[in-house]
PDB file of C-alpha atoms in Angstrom:
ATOM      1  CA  UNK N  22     188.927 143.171 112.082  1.00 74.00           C
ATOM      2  CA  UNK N  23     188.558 142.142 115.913  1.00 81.00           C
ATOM      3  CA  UNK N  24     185.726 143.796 117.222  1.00 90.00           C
ATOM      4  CA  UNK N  25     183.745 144.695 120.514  1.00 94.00           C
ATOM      5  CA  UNK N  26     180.277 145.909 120.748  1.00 95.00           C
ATOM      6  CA  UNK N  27     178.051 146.578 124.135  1.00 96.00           C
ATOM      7  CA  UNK N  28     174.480 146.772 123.944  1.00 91.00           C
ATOM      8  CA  UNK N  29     172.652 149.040 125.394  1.00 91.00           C
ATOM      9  CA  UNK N  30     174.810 152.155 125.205  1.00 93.00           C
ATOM     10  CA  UNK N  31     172.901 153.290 128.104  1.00 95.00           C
ATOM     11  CA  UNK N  32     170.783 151.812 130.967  1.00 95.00           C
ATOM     12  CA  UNK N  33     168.253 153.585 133.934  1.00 96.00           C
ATOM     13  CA  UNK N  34     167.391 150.887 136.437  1.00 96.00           C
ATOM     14  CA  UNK N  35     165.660 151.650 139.957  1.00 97.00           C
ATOM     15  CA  UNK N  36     167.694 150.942 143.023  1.00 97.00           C
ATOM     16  CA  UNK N  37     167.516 147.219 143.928  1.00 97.00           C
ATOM     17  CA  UNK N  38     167.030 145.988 140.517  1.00 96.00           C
ATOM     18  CA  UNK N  39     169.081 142.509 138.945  1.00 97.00           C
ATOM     19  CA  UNK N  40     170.206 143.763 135.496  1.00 95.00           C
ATOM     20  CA  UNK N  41     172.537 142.640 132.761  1.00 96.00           C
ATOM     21  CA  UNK N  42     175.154 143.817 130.615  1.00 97.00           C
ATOM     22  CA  UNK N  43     176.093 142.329 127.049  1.00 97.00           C
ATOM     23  CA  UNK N  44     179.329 142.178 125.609  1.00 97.00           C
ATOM     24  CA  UNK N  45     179.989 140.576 121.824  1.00 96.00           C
ATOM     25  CA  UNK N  46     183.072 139.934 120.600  1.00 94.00           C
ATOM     26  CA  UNK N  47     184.569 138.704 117.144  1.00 92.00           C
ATOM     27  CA  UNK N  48     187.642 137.055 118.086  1.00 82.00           C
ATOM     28  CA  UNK N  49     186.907 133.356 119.003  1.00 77.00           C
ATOM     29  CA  UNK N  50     190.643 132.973 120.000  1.00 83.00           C
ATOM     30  CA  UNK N  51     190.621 135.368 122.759  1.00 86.00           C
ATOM     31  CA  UNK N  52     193.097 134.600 126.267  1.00 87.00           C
ATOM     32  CA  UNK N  53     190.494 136.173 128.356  1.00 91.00           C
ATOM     33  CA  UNK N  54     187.898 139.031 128.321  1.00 93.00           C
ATOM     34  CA  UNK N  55     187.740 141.713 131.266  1.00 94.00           C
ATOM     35  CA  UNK N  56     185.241 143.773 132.635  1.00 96.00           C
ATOM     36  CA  UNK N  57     186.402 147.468 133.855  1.00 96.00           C
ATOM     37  CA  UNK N  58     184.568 150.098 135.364  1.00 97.00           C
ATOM     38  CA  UNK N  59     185.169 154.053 134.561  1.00 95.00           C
ATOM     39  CA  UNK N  60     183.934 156.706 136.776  1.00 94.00           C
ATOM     40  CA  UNK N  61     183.504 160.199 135.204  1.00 89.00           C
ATOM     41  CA  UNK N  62     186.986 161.839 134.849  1.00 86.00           C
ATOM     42  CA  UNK N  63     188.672 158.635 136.052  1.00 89.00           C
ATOM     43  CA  UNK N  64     190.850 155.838 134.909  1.00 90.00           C
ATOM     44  CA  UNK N  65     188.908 152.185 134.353  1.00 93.00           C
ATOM     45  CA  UNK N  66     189.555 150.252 137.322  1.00 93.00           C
ATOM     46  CA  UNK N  67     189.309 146.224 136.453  1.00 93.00           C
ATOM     47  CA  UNK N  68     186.104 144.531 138.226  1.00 96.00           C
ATOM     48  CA  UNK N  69     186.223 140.781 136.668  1.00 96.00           C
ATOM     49  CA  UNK N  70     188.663 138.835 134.184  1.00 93.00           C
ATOM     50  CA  UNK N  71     187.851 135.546 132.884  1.00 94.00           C
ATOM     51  CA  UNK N  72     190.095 133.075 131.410  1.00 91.00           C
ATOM     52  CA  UNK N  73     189.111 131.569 128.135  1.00 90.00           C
ATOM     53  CA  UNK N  74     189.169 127.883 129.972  1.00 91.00           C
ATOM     54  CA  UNK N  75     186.732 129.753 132.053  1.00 92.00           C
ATOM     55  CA  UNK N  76     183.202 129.913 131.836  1.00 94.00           C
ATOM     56  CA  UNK N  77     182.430 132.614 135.182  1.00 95.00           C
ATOM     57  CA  UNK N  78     183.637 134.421 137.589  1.00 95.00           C
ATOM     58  CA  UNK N  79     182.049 136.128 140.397  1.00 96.00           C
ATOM     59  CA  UNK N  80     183.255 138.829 143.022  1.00 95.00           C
ATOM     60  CA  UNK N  81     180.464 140.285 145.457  1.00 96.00           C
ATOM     61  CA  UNK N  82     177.571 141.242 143.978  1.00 97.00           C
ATOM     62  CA  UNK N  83     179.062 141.148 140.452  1.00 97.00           C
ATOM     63  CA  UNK N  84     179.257 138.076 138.460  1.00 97.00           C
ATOM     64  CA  UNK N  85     180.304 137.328 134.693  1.00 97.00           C
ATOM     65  CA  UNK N  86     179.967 134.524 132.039  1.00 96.00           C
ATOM     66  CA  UNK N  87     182.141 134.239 128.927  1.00 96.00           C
ATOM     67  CA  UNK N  88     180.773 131.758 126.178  1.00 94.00           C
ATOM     68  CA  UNK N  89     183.551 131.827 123.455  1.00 91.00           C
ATOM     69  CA  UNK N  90     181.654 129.902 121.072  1.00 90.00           C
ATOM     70  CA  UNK N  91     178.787 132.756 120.484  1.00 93.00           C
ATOM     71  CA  UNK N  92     181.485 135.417 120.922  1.00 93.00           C
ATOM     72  CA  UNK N  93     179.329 136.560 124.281  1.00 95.00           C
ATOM     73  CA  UNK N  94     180.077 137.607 127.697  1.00 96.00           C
ATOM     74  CA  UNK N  95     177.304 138.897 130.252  1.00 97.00           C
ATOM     75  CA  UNK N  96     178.135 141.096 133.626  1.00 97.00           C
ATOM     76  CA  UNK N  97     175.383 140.359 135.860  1.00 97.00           C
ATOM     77  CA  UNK N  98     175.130 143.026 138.816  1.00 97.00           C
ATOM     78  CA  UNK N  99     172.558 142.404 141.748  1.00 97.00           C
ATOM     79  CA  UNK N 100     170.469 144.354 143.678  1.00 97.00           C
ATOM     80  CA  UNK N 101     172.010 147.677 142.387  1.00 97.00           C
ATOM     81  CA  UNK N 102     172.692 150.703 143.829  1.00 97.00           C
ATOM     82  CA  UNK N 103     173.119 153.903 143.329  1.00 97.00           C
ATOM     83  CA  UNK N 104     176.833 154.081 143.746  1.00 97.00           C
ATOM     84  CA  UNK N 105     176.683 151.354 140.997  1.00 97.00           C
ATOM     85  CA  UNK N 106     176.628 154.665 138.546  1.00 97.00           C
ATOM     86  CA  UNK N 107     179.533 154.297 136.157  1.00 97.00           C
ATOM     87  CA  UNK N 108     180.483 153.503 132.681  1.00 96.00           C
ATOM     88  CA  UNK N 109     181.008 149.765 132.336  1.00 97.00           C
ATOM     89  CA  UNK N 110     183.215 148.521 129.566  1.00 96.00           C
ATOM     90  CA  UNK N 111     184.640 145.068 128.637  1.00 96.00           C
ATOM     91  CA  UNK N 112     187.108 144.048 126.690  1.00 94.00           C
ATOM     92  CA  UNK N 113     189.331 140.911 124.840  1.00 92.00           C
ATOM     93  CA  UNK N 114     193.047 140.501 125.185  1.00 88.00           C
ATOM     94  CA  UNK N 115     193.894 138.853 122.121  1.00 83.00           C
ATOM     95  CA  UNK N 116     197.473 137.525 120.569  1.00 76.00           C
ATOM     96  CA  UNK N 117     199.814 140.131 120.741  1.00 72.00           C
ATOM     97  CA  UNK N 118     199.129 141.312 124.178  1.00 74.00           C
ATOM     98  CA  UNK N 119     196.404 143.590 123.120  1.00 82.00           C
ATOM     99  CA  UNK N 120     193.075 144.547 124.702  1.00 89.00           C
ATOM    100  CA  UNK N 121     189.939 145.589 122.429  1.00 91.00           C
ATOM    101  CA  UNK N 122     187.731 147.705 124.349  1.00 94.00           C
ATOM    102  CA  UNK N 123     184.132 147.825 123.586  1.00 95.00           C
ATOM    103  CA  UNK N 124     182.100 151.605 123.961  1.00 94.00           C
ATOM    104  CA  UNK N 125     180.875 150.934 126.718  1.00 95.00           C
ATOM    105  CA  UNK N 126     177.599 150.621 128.909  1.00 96.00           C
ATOM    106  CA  UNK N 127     176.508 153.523 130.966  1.00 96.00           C
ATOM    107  CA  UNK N 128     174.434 153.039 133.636  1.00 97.00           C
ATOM    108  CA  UNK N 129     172.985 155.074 135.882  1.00 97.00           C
ATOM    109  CA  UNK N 130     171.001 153.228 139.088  1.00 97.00           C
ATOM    110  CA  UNK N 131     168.081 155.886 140.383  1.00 97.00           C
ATOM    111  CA  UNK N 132     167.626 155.906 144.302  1.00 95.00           C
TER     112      UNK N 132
ATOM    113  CA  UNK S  18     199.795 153.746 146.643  1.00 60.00           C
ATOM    114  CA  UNK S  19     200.064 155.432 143.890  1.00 74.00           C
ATOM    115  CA  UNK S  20     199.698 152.635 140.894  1.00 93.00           C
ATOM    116  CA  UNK S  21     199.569 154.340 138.060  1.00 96.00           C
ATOM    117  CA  UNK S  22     200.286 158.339 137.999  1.00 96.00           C
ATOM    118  CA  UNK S  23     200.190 160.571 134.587  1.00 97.00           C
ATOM    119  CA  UNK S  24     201.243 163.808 134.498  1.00 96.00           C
ATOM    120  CA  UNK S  25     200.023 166.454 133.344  1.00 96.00           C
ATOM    121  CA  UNK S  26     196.468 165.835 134.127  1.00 95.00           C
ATOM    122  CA  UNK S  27     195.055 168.441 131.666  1.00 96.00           C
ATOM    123  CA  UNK S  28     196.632 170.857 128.814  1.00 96.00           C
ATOM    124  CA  UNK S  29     195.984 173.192 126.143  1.00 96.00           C
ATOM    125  CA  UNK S  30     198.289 172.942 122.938  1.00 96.00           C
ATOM    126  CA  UNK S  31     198.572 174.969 119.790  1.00 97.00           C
ATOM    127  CA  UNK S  32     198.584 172.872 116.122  1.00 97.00           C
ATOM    128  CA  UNK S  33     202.138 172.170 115.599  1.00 96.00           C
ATOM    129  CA  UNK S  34     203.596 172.494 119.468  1.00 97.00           C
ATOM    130  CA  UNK S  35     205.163 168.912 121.001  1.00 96.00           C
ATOM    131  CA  UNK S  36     204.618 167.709 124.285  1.00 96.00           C
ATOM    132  CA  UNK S  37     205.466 164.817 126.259  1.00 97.00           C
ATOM    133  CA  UNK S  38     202.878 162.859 128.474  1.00 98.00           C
ATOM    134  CA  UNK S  39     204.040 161.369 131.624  1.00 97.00           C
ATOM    135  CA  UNK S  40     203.461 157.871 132.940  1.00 97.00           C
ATOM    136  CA  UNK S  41     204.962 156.313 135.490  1.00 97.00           C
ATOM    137  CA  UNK S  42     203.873 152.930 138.019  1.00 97.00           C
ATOM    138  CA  UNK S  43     205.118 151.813 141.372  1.00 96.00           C
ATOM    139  CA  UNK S  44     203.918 148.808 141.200  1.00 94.00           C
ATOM    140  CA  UNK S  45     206.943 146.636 139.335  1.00 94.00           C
ATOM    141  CA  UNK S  46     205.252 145.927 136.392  1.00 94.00           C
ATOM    142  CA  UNK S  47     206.645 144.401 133.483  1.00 92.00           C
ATOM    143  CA  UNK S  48     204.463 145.966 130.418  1.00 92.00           C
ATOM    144  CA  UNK S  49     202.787 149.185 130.246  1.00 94.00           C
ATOM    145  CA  UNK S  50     200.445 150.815 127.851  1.00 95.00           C
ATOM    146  CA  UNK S  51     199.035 154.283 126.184  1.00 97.00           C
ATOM    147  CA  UNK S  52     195.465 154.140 124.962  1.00 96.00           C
ATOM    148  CA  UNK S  53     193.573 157.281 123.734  1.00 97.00           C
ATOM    149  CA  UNK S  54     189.821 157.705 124.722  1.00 96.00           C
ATOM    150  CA  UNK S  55     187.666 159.351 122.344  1.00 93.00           C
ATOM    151  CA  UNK S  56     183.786 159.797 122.228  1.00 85.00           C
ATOM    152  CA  UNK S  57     182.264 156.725 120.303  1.00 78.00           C
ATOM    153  CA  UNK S  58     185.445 155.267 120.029  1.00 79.00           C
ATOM    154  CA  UNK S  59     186.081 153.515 123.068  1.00 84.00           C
ATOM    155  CA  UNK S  60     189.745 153.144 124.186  1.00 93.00           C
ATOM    156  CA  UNK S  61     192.547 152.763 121.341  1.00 93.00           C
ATOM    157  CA  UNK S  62     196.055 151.110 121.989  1.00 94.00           C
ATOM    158  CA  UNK S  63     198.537 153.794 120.628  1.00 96.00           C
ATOM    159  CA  UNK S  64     201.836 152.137 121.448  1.00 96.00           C
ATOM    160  CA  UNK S  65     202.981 149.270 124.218  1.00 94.00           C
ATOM    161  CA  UNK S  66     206.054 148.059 126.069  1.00 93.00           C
ATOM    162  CA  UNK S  67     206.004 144.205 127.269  1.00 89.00           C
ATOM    163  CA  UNK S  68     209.186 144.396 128.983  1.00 89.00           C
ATOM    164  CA  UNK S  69     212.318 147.579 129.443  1.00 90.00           C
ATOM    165  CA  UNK S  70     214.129 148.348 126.316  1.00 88.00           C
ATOM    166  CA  UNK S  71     210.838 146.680 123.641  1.00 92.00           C
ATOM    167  CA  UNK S  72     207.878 149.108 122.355  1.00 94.00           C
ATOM    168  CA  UNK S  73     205.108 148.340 119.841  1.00 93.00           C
ATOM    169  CA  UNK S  74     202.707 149.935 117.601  1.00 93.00           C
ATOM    170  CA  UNK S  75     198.973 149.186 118.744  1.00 92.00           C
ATOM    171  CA  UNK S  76     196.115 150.423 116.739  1.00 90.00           C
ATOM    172  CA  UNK S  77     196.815 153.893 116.218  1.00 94.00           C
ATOM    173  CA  UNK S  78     200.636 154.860 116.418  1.00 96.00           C
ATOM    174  CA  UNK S  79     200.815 157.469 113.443  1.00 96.00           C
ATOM    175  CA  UNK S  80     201.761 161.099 115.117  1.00 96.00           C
ATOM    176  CA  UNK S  81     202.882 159.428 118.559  1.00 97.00           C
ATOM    177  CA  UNK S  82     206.266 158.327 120.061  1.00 97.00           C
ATOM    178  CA  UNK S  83     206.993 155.729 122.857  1.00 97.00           C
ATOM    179  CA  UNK S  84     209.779 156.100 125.397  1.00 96.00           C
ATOM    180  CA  UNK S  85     210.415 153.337 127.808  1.00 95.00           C
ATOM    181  CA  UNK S  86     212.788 154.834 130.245  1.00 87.00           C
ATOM    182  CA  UNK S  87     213.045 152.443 132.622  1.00 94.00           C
ATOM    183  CA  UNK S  88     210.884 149.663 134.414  1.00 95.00           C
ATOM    184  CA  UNK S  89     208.903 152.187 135.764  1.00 96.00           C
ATOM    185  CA  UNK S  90     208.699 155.017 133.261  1.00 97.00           C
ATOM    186  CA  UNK S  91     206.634 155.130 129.558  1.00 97.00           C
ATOM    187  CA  UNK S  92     206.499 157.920 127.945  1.00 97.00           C
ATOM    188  CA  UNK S  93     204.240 159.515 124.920  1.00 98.00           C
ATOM    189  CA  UNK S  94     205.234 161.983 122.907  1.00 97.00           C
ATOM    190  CA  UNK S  95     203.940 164.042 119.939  1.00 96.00           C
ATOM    191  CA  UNK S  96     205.798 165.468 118.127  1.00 93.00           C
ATOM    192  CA  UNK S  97     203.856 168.210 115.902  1.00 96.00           C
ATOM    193  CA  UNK S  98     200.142 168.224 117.518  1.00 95.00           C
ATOM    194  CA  UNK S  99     196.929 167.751 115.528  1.00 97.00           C
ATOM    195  CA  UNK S 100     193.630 169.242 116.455  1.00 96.00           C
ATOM    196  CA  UNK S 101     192.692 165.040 115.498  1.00 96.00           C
ATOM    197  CA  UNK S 102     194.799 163.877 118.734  1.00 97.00           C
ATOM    198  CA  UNK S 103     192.532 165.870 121.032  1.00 97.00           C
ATOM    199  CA  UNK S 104     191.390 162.947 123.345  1.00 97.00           C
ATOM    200  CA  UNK S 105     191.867 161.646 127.069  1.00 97.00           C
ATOM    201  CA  UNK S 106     194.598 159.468 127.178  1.00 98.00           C
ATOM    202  CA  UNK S 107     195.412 156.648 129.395  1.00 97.00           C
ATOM    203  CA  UNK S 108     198.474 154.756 130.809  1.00 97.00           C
ATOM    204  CA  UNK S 109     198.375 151.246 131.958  1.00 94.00           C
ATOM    205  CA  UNK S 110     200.273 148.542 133.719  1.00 93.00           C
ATOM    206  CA  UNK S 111     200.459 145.221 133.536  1.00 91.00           C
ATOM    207  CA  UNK S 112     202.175 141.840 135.607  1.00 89.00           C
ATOM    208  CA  UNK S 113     203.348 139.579 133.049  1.00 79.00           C
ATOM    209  CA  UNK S 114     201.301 136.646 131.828  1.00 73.00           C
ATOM    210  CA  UNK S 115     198.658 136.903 129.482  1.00 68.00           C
ATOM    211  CA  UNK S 116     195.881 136.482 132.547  1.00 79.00           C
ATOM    212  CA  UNK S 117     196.647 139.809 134.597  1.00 83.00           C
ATOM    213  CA  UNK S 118     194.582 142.824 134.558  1.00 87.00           C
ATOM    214  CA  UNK S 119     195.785 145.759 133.656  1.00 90.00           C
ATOM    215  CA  UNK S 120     195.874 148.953 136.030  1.00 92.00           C
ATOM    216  CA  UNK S 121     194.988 152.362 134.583  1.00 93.00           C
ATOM    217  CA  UNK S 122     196.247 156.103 135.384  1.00 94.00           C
ATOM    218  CA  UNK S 123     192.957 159.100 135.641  1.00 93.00           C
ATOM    219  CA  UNK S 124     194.503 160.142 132.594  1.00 95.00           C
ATOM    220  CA  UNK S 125     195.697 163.544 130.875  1.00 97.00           C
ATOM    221  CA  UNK S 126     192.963 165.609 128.662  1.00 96.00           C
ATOM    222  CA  UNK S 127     194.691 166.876 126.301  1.00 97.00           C
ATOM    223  CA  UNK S 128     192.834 169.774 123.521  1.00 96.00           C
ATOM    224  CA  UNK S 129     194.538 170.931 120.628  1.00 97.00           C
ATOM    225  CA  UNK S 130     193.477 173.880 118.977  1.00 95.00           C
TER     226      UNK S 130
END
């Protein structure tokens, strides 16, 4: 079965700090694996999407790797802030058109 | 723009009553999506539509029905609610091509009692 798992399910940080969010996946054939972020009673808006010829991609302060051959994918955020507060969630499109979410990181940054 | 609007945004059903969700996007997008959101779960793929006239099951079709009414239009439907399909669902859109990200409606909370 084609999984996704994010570790931690939850993360404090101080405002200002560099932290990092993991993302596993089982799949090794995967077309590409997307980042989204979901504000409390919203819809996930998508932050990042890497190709699987890809190995990063960056947009502002936000920057993710995939490495298909350990099934991992980071999303790197610097110098955080507080309206970085959301639930973070990545996911794999796989054959068929399908995306498999994973549960999902929430963070909350602390002025 | 709009994007991606679902209606209703919230309601209350009884076991047994049917109800259609809304989706609809301006955005001329070829496939569109329902997912269901549950606690611990992550998001499930219920049904998709890669193009106008084609639906197919996703992870968890059993209880739903799919309506593509046009390009712009997916619908959801249930026919006999289950206190089990209480859950936030989603609509999305997507270009075509396998490397385009998809664009998702607030969603509609739906409780069944």
């Amino acid at each position: 079965k084609q999984e996704v798992t994010q570790i931690p399910a939850a993360l404090s940080v101080p405002e200002g700090e560099n932290l990092v969010l993991n993302c596993s996946f089982t799949d090794s054939a995967i077309y590409n694996l997307q980042w989204f972020r979901q504000d409390p009673g919203k819809g996930l808006t998508s932050l990042l999407l890497i190709q699987s010829s890809q190995r990063e991609q960056t947009s502002g302060r936000l920057n993710a790797s995939l490495d298909k051959s350990s099934g991992r994918s980071t999303l790197y955020i610097a110098a955080s802030q507080p309206g970085d507060s959301a639930t973070y969630l990545c996911a794999d499109l796989v054959q068929g058109g399908k995306l498999i979410f994973g549960q999902g990181t929430e963070l909350s940054v602390k002025p | 723009n709009a994007g991606v609007t679902q209606t209703p945004k919230f309601q209350v059903l009884k076991t047994g009553q049917s109800m259609t969700l809304q989706c609809a996007q301006d955005m001329n997008h070829n496939s569109m999506y329902w997912y269901r959101q549950d606690p611990g779960m992550g998001l499930r793929l219920i049904y998709y539509s890669a193009s106008e006239g084609t639906t197919d099951k996703g992870e968890v079709p059993n209880g739903y029905n799919v309506s593509r009414l046009n390009k712009r239009e997916f619908s959801l439907r249930l026919e006999s609610a289950a206190p089990s399909q209480t859950s936030v669902y989603f609509c999305a859109s997507a270009p075509s091509g396998a490397n385009q990200p998809q664009h998702f409606g607030d969603g509609t909370r739906l409780s069944i009692l």
